[in-house]
Amino acid sequence: MKRIGFKAGLCILFFVAGIAASNADNPASRLGKDEKLAKEMALAVNAFIKLLDASQQKDAILPYSDPMRFDWNFTPRDRKGISLKQMDAAQRKAAMALIKVVLSQEGYSKAEQIIDLENVLRVVETRPANDTYRDPENYAFLIFGKPGNDPWGWRVEGHHMSLHFSSINNHITYTPSFMGSNPGKVLADVPQKGKVILKAEQETAFKFLNSLDKSQQEKASLGAKAPNEIFTSNTRKASLEKMEGIPMRDLNAAQQAIFKDLIMAYLQRYHVTLKSQQWAELEKAGLENIHFAWMGDREPLIGPGHGHYYRIHAPTFLIEFDNTQNGGNHIHTVVRDLTNDFGEDMLRAHYEKGHR
């Protein structure tokens, strides 16, 4: 075997190290890929498209480069795309099947229940049955690009739900991802009375908070009053000035286990591939670096002046939970990727690779 000179060996070493560093910084490489899931998502979206007539397809499909991809919201409003109201029974079934592909059974159930809460709000707010402000049919589907041809994506959005998915080279991203619940707990005398859709997200947070000793709680606390909204709102790019609160490295083993359960309360909404990929990414960045911060009540109270907020902040990942409106009975939650929302970093890497 021919021996390599010292200088040549050094060059190879630097070259290999460069590739490793490039891959470490490449969102696509850290997310991994799932050809099966990417294919299933493309097949489901194409099946949905085939059921739409020409006019509906025009409303439902935009280029992947269209800026509407970043125009997202979680309040009641008119929405681009094709809504459930505009679909027949077969189209609705195919549309909801899209959500089933990318969410877990638990996540899909949450999505269905969030939609159904519009019926509760109609009763609580004494609105007519045909009211269009609180409308369970005002959830719109919008497709970006051609499914199966990189890059492409789609979203479903309505009051208290905004889910975004992009696919590039069989890598799928799922953020930003918003789920909310109004009411947080149904108190009205309706068939849904007592329902708490985001139960694990709230109860596990209080379980974790109460597992902390006094000094740990003080470190986690950012204030006695909670904000009236998540800090990142519906911004195109999520960003917070710094990580605050208590890091996982300052917790004992039992506390860390509850903290991990709280993170998983969010990740288990999604398909097992997306959940596993995200958890692997968090481990790679260092679980010890994940911070937990709390504001507001330290008990789950409902009534005027009550409310609570927390966030889970990792170097590249953010979860926010806010329950302050309606006297602490109106929940907003969001999951953001601080480097790759809307698949933007993955897209950048894709084009850079294509132009080398």
GROMACS .gro file of C-alpha atoms in nm:
model
  356
    1MET     CA    1   0.000   0.000   0.000
    2LYS     CA    2   0.144   0.337  -0.101
    3ARG     CA    3   0.227   0.564   0.192
    4ILE     CA    4   0.088   0.918   0.198
    5GLY     CA    5   0.323   1.204   0.268
    6PHE     CA    6   0.277   1.418   0.578
    7LYS     CA    7   0.151   1.724   0.385
    8ALA     CA    8  -0.088   1.518   0.174
    9GLY     CA    9  -0.221   1.343   0.483
   10LEU     CA   10  -0.272   1.677   0.652
   11CYS     CA   11  -0.469   1.805   0.352
   12ILE     CA   12  -0.695   1.499   0.359
   13LEU     CA   13  -0.749   1.545   0.732
   14PHE     CA   14  -0.854   1.909   0.683
   15PHE     CA   15  -1.074   1.812   0.388
   16VAL     CA   16  -1.259   1.546   0.591
   17ALA     CA   17  -1.294   1.783   0.885
   18GLY     CA   18  -1.436   2.044   0.650
   19ILE     CA   19  -1.699   1.804   0.523
   20ALA     CA   20  -1.793   1.710   0.879
   21ALA     CA   21  -1.825   2.075   0.977
   22SER     CA   22  -2.029   2.150   0.668
   23ASN     CA   23  -2.264   1.862   0.745
   24ALA     CA   24  -2.295   1.971   1.107
   25ASP     CA   25  -2.409   2.315   0.993
   26ASN     CA   26  -2.640   2.176   0.728
   27PRO     CA   27  -3.000   2.156   0.853
   28ALA     CA   28  -3.078   1.885   0.602
   29SER     CA   29  -2.806   1.658   0.735
   30ARG     CA   30  -2.905   1.704   1.099
   31LEU     CA   31  -3.272   1.645   1.029
   32GLY     CA   32  -3.214   1.323   0.840
   33LYS     CA   33  -3.456   1.202   0.577
   34ASP     CA   34  -3.752   0.971   0.542
   35GLU     CA   35  -3.825   0.881   0.182
   36LYS     CA   36  -4.133   0.680   0.283
   37LEU     CA   37  -4.296   0.967   0.471
   38ALA     CA   38  -4.203   1.220   0.201
   39LYS     CA   39  -4.359   0.993  -0.062
   40GLU     CA   40  -4.674   0.937   0.146
   41MET     CA   41  -4.716   1.311   0.194
   42ALA     CA   42  -4.673   1.379  -0.179
   43LEU     CA   43  -4.918   1.101  -0.272
   44ALA     CA   44  -5.179   1.232  -0.029
   45VAL     CA   45  -5.150   1.591  -0.153
   46ASN     CA   46  -5.162   1.484  -0.519
   47ALA     CA   47  -5.470   1.271  -0.447
   48PHE     CA   48  -5.635   1.578  -0.292
   49ILE     CA   49  -5.541   1.796  -0.592
   50LYS     CA   50  -5.696   1.546  -0.835
   51LEU     CA   51  -6.034   1.588  -0.664
   52LEU     CA   52  -6.031   1.966  -0.718
   53ASP     CA   53  -6.169   2.128  -1.032
   54ALA     CA   54  -5.960   2.377  -1.231
   55SER     CA   55  -6.093   2.680  -1.041
   56GLN     CA   56  -6.028   2.519  -0.704
   57GLN     CA   57  -5.677   2.416  -0.807
   58LYS     CA   58  -5.604   2.776  -0.902
   59ASP     CA   59  -5.705   2.887  -0.551
   60ALA     CA   60  -5.530   2.601  -0.374
   61ILE     CA   61  -5.188   2.596  -0.544
   62LEU     CA   62  -4.916   2.863  -0.545
   63PRO     CA   63  -4.547   2.855  -0.642
   64TYR     CA   64  -4.316   2.753  -0.360
   65SER     CA   65  -4.149   3.093  -0.390
   66ASP     CA   66  -4.474   3.282  -0.329
   67PRO     CA   67  -4.443   3.515  -0.025
   68MET     CA   68  -4.785   3.393   0.094
   69ARG     CA   69  -4.596   3.092   0.232
   70PHE     CA   70  -4.475   3.317   0.515
   71ASP     CA   71  -4.805   3.501   0.573
   72TRP     CA   72  -4.948   3.302   0.859
   73ASN     CA   73  -5.181   3.376   1.147
   74PHE     CA   74  -5.387   3.200   1.413
   75THR     CA   75  -5.675   3.447   1.448
   76PRO     CA   76  -6.013   3.436   1.269
   77ARG     CA   77  -5.970   3.593   0.923
   78ASP     CA   78  -6.025   3.534   0.553
   79ARG     CA   79  -5.765   3.290   0.430
   80LYS     CA   80  -5.599   3.211   0.100
   81GLY     CA   81  -5.638   2.859  -0.032
   82ILE     CA   82  -5.942   2.636  -0.041
   83SER     CA   83  -6.143   2.607   0.279
   84LEU     CA   84  -6.347   2.314   0.410
   85LYS     CA   85  -6.656   2.523   0.336
   86GLN     CA   86  -6.570   2.516  -0.035
   87MET     CA   87  -6.524   2.138  -0.050
   88ASP     CA   88  -6.758   1.849  -0.109
   89ALA     CA   89  -6.751   1.542   0.116
   90ALA     CA   90  -6.483   1.356  -0.082
   91GLN     CA   91  -6.259   1.661  -0.097
   92ARG     CA   92  -6.294   1.719   0.277
   93LYS     CA   93  -6.201   1.360   0.351
   94ALA     CA   94  -5.892   1.389   0.130
   95ALA     CA   95  -5.798   1.722   0.289
   96MET     CA   96  -5.817   1.585   0.642
   97ALA     CA   97  -5.615   1.283   0.526
   98LEU     CA   98  -5.326   1.522   0.462
   99ILE     CA   99  -5.319   1.608   0.832
  100LYS     CA  100  -5.334   1.240   0.926
  101VAL     CA  101  -5.018   1.167   0.725
  102VAL     CA  102  -4.795   1.410   0.916
  103LEU     CA  103  -4.947   1.407   1.266
  104SER     CA  104  -4.972   1.127   1.519
  105GLN     CA  105  -5.315   0.998   1.618
  106GLU     CA  106  -5.297   1.222   1.924
  107GLY     CA  107  -5.200   1.524   1.713
  108TYR     CA  108  -5.479   1.458   1.465
  109SER     CA  109  -5.729   1.431   1.749
  110LYS     CA  110  -5.614   1.769   1.883
  111ALA     CA  111  -5.658   1.921   1.535
  112GLU     CA  112  -6.014   1.787   1.508
  113GLN     CA  113  -6.102   1.913   1.855
  114ILE     CA  114  -5.956   2.259   1.790
  115ILE     CA  115  -6.178   2.286   1.483
  116ASP     CA  116  -6.480   2.169   1.684
  117LEU     CA  117  -6.423   2.442   1.947
  118GLU     CA  118  -6.553   2.692   1.692
  119ASN     CA  119  -6.894   2.535   1.754
  120VAL     CA  120  -6.848   2.590   2.128
  121LEU     CA  121  -6.758   2.956   2.073
  122ARG     CA  122  -7.073   3.006   1.866
  123VAL     CA  123  -7.278   2.894   2.164
  124VAL     CA  124  -7.074   3.080   2.427
  125GLU     CA  125  -7.085   3.402   2.225
  126THR     CA  126  -7.452   3.347   2.125
  127ARG     CA  127  -7.375   3.358   1.755
  128PRO     CA  128  -7.606   3.212   1.488
  129ALA     CA  129  -7.537   2.868   1.343
  130ASN     CA  130  -7.429   3.021   1.012
  131ASP     CA  131  -7.187   3.269   1.171
  132THR     CA  132  -6.865   3.305   0.968
  133TYR     CA  133  -6.643   3.451   1.241
  134ARG     CA  134  -6.650   3.141   1.460
  135ASP     CA  135  -6.658   2.894   1.177
  136PRO     CA  136  -6.544   2.528   1.187
  137GLU     CA  137  -6.541   2.532   0.807
  138ASN     CA  138  -6.297   2.823   0.780
  139TYR     CA  139  -5.985   2.606   0.778
  140ALA     CA  140  -5.799   2.649   0.453
  141PHE     CA  141  -5.550   2.427   0.271
  142LEU     CA  142  -5.279   2.582   0.055
  143ILE     CA  143  -5.017   2.398  -0.151
  144PHE     CA  144  -4.684   2.547  -0.255
  145GLY     CA  145  -4.503   2.404  -0.556
  146LYS     CA  146  -4.559   2.067  -0.720
  147PRO     CA  147  -4.581   1.779  -0.472
  148GLY     CA  148  -4.291   1.541  -0.526
  149ASN     CA  149  -4.081   1.801  -0.710
  150ASP     CA  150  -3.829   1.971  -0.480
  151PRO     CA  151  -3.891   2.200  -0.311
  152TRP     CA  152  -4.260   2.190  -0.226
  153GLY     CA  153  -4.486   2.222   0.075
  154TRP     CA  154  -4.835   2.279   0.208
  155ARG     CA  155  -5.020   2.417   0.508
  156VAL     CA  156  -5.355   2.404   0.683
  157GLU     CA  157  -5.465   2.710   0.874
  158GLY     CA  158  -5.764   2.842   1.064
  159HIS     CA  159  -5.849   2.985   1.404
  160HIS     CA  160  -5.600   2.846   1.658
  161MET     CA  161  -5.431   2.613   1.411
  162SER     CA  162  -5.152   2.684   1.165
  163LEU     CA  163  -4.947   2.385   1.050
  164HIS     CA  164  -4.672   2.417   0.787
  165PHE     CA  165  -4.483   2.140   0.608
  166SER     CA  166  -4.202   2.158   0.354
  167SER     CA  167  -4.028   1.875   0.168
  168ILE     CA  168  -3.682   1.906   0.015
  169ASN     CA  169  -3.483   1.600  -0.095
  170ASN     CA  170  -3.708   1.381   0.122
  171HIS     CA  171  -3.641   1.592   0.431
  172ILE     CA  172  -3.960   1.724   0.590
  173THR     CA  173  -3.991   2.027   0.818
  174TYR     CA  174  -4.298   2.100   1.029
  175THR     CA  175  -4.249   2.449   1.175
  176PRO     CA  176  -4.386   2.697   1.254
  177SER     CA  177  -4.656   2.487   1.417
  178PHE     CA  178  -4.933   2.655   1.616
  179MET     CA  179  -5.215   2.500   1.818
  180GLY     CA  180  -5.445   2.692   2.050
  181SER     CA  181  -5.759   2.633   2.250
  182ASN     CA  182  -6.038   2.875   2.336
  183PRO     CA  183  -6.168   2.793   2.586
  184GLY     CA  184  -5.871   2.614   2.742
  185LYS     CA  185  -6.124   2.418   2.946
  186VAL     CA  186  -6.483   2.412   2.827
  187LEU     CA  187  -6.697   2.543   3.114
  188ALA     CA  188  -7.019   2.611   2.923
  189ASP     CA  189  -7.310   2.370   2.937
  190VAL     CA  190  -7.250   2.214   2.594
  191PRO     CA  191  -7.173   1.856   2.481
  192GLN     CA  192  -6.801   1.937   2.498
  193LYS     CA  193  -6.822   2.051   2.864
  194GLY     CA  194  -6.509   1.967   3.062
  195LYS     CA  195  -6.292   1.914   2.753
  196VAL     CA  196  -5.926   2.022   2.783
  197ILE     CA  197  -5.753   1.978   2.448
  198LEU     CA  198  -5.403   2.089   2.552
  199LYS     CA  199  -5.412   1.907   2.883
  200ALA     CA  200  -5.064   1.749   2.881
  201GLU     CA  201  -4.905   2.077   2.773
  202GLN     CA  202  -5.048   2.250   3.080
  203GLU     CA  203  -5.060   1.981   3.349
  204THR     CA  204  -4.706   1.854   3.283
  205ALA     CA  205  -4.576   2.212   3.302
  206PHE     CA  206  -4.727   2.260   3.649
  207LYS     CA  207  -4.597   1.918   3.754
  208PHE     CA  208  -4.249   2.024   3.647
  209LEU     CA  209  -4.276   2.367   3.810
  210ASN     CA  210  -4.385   2.211   4.138
  211SER     CA  211  -4.093   1.966   4.126
  212LEU     CA  212  -3.850   2.258   4.151
  213ASP     CA  213  -3.733   2.379   4.489
  214LYS     CA  214  -3.771   2.745   4.586
  215SER     CA  215  -3.433   2.857   4.453
  216GLN     CA  216  -3.489   2.671   4.125
  217GLN     CA  217  -3.834   2.827   4.084
  218GLU     CA  218  -3.685   3.170   4.138
  219LYS     CA  219  -3.424   3.099   3.872
  220ALA     CA  220  -3.695   2.984   3.630
  221SER     CA  221  -3.921   3.281   3.699
  222LEU     CA  222  -3.913   3.585   3.471
  223GLY     CA  223  -4.190   3.768   3.652
  224ALA     CA  224  -4.510   3.744   3.852
  225LYS     CA  225  -4.725   3.867   3.563
  226ALA     CA  226  -4.761   3.668   3.242
  227PRO     CA  227  -4.768   3.835   2.898
  228ASN     CA  228  -5.100   3.845   2.715
  229GLU     CA  229  -4.951   3.667   2.412
  230ILE     CA  230  -4.661   3.447   2.305
  231PHE     CA  231  -4.355   3.665   2.245
  232THR     CA  232  -4.280   3.547   1.891
  233SER     CA  233  -4.642   3.590   1.777
  234ASN     CA  234  -4.676   3.515   1.403
  235THR     CA  235  -4.339   3.654   1.296
  236ARG     CA  236  -4.175   3.511   0.988
  237LYS     CA  237  -3.854   3.439   1.179
  238ALA     CA  238  -3.872   3.358   1.549
  239SER     CA  239  -3.610   3.514   1.769
  240LEU     CA  240  -3.558   3.590   2.135
  241GLU     CA  241  -3.276   3.804   2.267
  242LYS     CA  242  -3.133   3.538   2.497
  243MET     CA  243  -3.205   3.210   2.669
  244GLU     CA  244  -3.346   3.273   3.016
  245GLY     CA  245  -3.469   3.066   3.307
  246ILE     CA  246  -3.325   2.743   3.441
  247PRO     CA  247  -3.123   2.508   3.217
  248MET     CA  248  -3.169   2.132   3.224
  249ARG     CA  249  -2.814   2.088   3.355
  250ASP     CA  250  -2.928   2.246   3.685
  251LEU     CA  251  -3.198   1.984   3.740
  252ASN     CA  252  -3.180   1.651   3.920
  253ALA     CA  253  -3.262   1.327   3.740
  254ALA     CA  254  -3.630   1.321   3.843
  255GLN     CA  255  -3.680   1.683   3.737
  256GLN     CA  256  -3.507   1.620   3.404
  257ALA     CA  257  -3.743   1.330   3.338
  258ILE     CA  258  -4.049   1.552   3.387
  259PHE     CA  259  -3.893   1.827   3.174
  260LYS     CA  260  -3.837   1.575   2.894
  261ASP     CA  261  -4.199   1.463   2.929
  262LEU     CA  262  -4.307   1.824   2.884
  263ILE     CA  263  -4.105   1.863   2.564
  264MET     CA  264  -4.247   1.534   2.439
  265ALA     CA  265  -4.601   1.660   2.505
  266TYR     CA  266  -4.539   1.879   2.201
  267LEU     CA  267  -4.327   1.649   1.984
  268GLN     CA  268  -4.570   1.359   2.014
  269ARG     CA  269  -4.825   1.561   1.817
  270TYR     CA  270  -4.630   1.475   1.503
  271HIS     CA  271  -4.553   1.168   1.295
  272VAL     CA  272  -4.300   0.945   1.472
  273THR     CA  273  -4.033   1.035   1.214
  274LEU     CA  274  -4.071   1.408   1.277
  275LYS     CA  275  -4.081   1.353   1.653
  276SER     CA  276  -3.770   1.133   1.651
  277GLN     CA  277  -3.575   1.363   1.421
  278GLN     CA  278  -3.648   1.664   1.638
  279TRP     CA  279  -3.550   1.483   1.957
  280ALA     CA  280  -3.225   1.368   1.796
  281GLU     CA  281  -3.151   1.726   1.699
  282LEU     CA  282  -3.211   1.843   2.056
  283GLU     CA  283  -2.977   1.575   2.187
  284LYS     CA  284  -2.712   1.675   1.934
  285ALA     CA  285  -2.730   2.040   2.044
  286GLY     CA  286  -2.713   1.928   2.409
  287LEU     CA  287  -3.018   1.864   2.624
  288GLU     CA  288  -2.833   2.029   2.912
  289ASN     CA  289  -2.858   2.359   2.723
  290ILE     CA  290  -3.239   2.366   2.707
  291HIS     CA  291  -3.384   2.639   2.930
  292PHE     CA  292  -3.724   2.660   3.098
  293ALA     CA  293  -3.874   2.997   3.191
  294TRP     CA  294  -4.203   3.077   3.367
  295MET     CA  295  -4.418   3.387   3.418
  296GLY     CA  296  -4.744   3.441   3.606
  297ASP     CA  297  -4.953   3.222   3.838
  298ARG     CA  298  -4.793   2.913   3.985
  299GLU     CA  299  -5.128   2.739   4.013
  300PRO     CA  300  -5.378   2.665   3.732
  301LEU     CA  301  -5.634   2.928   3.827
  302ILE     CA  302  -5.917   3.058   3.609
  303GLY     CA  303  -6.068   3.402   3.670
  304PRO     CA  304  -6.007   3.774   3.620
  305GLY     CA  305  -5.640   3.865   3.646
  306HIS     CA  306  -5.515   3.507   3.632
  307GLY     CA  307  -5.287   3.349   3.374
  308HIS     CA  308  -4.951   3.185   3.318
  309TYR     CA  309  -4.683   3.154   3.051
  310TYR     CA  310  -4.378   2.936   2.995
  311ARG     CA  311  -4.125   2.870   2.727
  312ILE     CA  312  -3.876   2.596   2.644
  313HIS     CA  313  -3.576   2.746   2.470
  314ALA     CA  314  -3.294   2.545   2.311
  315PRO     CA  315  -3.015   2.680   2.088
  316THR     CA  316  -3.214   2.603   1.770
  317PHE     CA  317  -3.562   2.528   1.903
  318LEU     CA  318  -3.841   2.711   2.085
  319ILE     CA  319  -4.174   2.622   2.242
  320GLU     CA  320  -4.404   2.891   2.384
  321PHE     CA  321  -4.719   2.840   2.590
  322ASP     CA  322  -4.945   3.127   2.694
  323ASN     CA  323  -5.271   3.100   2.888
  324THR     CA  324  -5.369   3.451   2.994
  325GLN     CA  325  -5.667   3.565   2.788
  326ASN     CA  326  -6.020   3.510   2.920
  327GLY     CA  327  -5.891   3.497   3.277
  328GLY     CA  328  -5.643   3.221   3.207
  329ASN     CA  329  -5.875   3.002   2.999
  330HIS     CA  330  -5.749   3.065   2.646
  331ILE     CA  331  -5.432   2.883   2.540
  332HIS     CA  332  -5.182   2.956   2.264
  333THR     CA  333  -4.891   2.720   2.192
  334VAL     CA  334  -4.629   2.734   1.921
  335VAL     CA  335  -4.331   2.525   1.816
  336ARG     CA  336  -4.059   2.707   1.621
  337ASP     CA  337  -3.727   2.607   1.466
  338LEU     CA  338  -3.500   2.906   1.520
  339THR     CA  339  -3.285   2.819   1.219
  340ASN     CA  340  -3.516   2.632   0.983
  341ASP     CA  341  -3.877   2.758   1.006
  342PHE     CA  342  -4.055   2.708   0.672
  343GLY     CA  343  -3.757   2.490   0.570
  344GLU     CA  344  -3.560   2.808   0.492
  345ASP     CA  345  -3.214   2.689   0.597
  346MET     CA  346  -3.276   2.355   0.433
  347LEU     CA  347  -3.381   2.535   0.114
  348ARG     CA  348  -3.068   2.752   0.124
  349ALA     CA  349  -2.850   2.442   0.156
  350HIS     CA  350  -3.040   2.280  -0.132
  351TYR     CA  351  -2.974   2.572  -0.368
  352GLU     CA  352  -2.613   2.610  -0.258
  353LYS     CA  353  -2.552   2.245  -0.334
  354GLY     CA  354  -2.722   2.280  -0.670
  355HIS     CA  355  -2.506   2.574  -0.773
  356ARG     CA  356  -2.166   2.428  -0.686
   0.00000   0.00000   0.00000
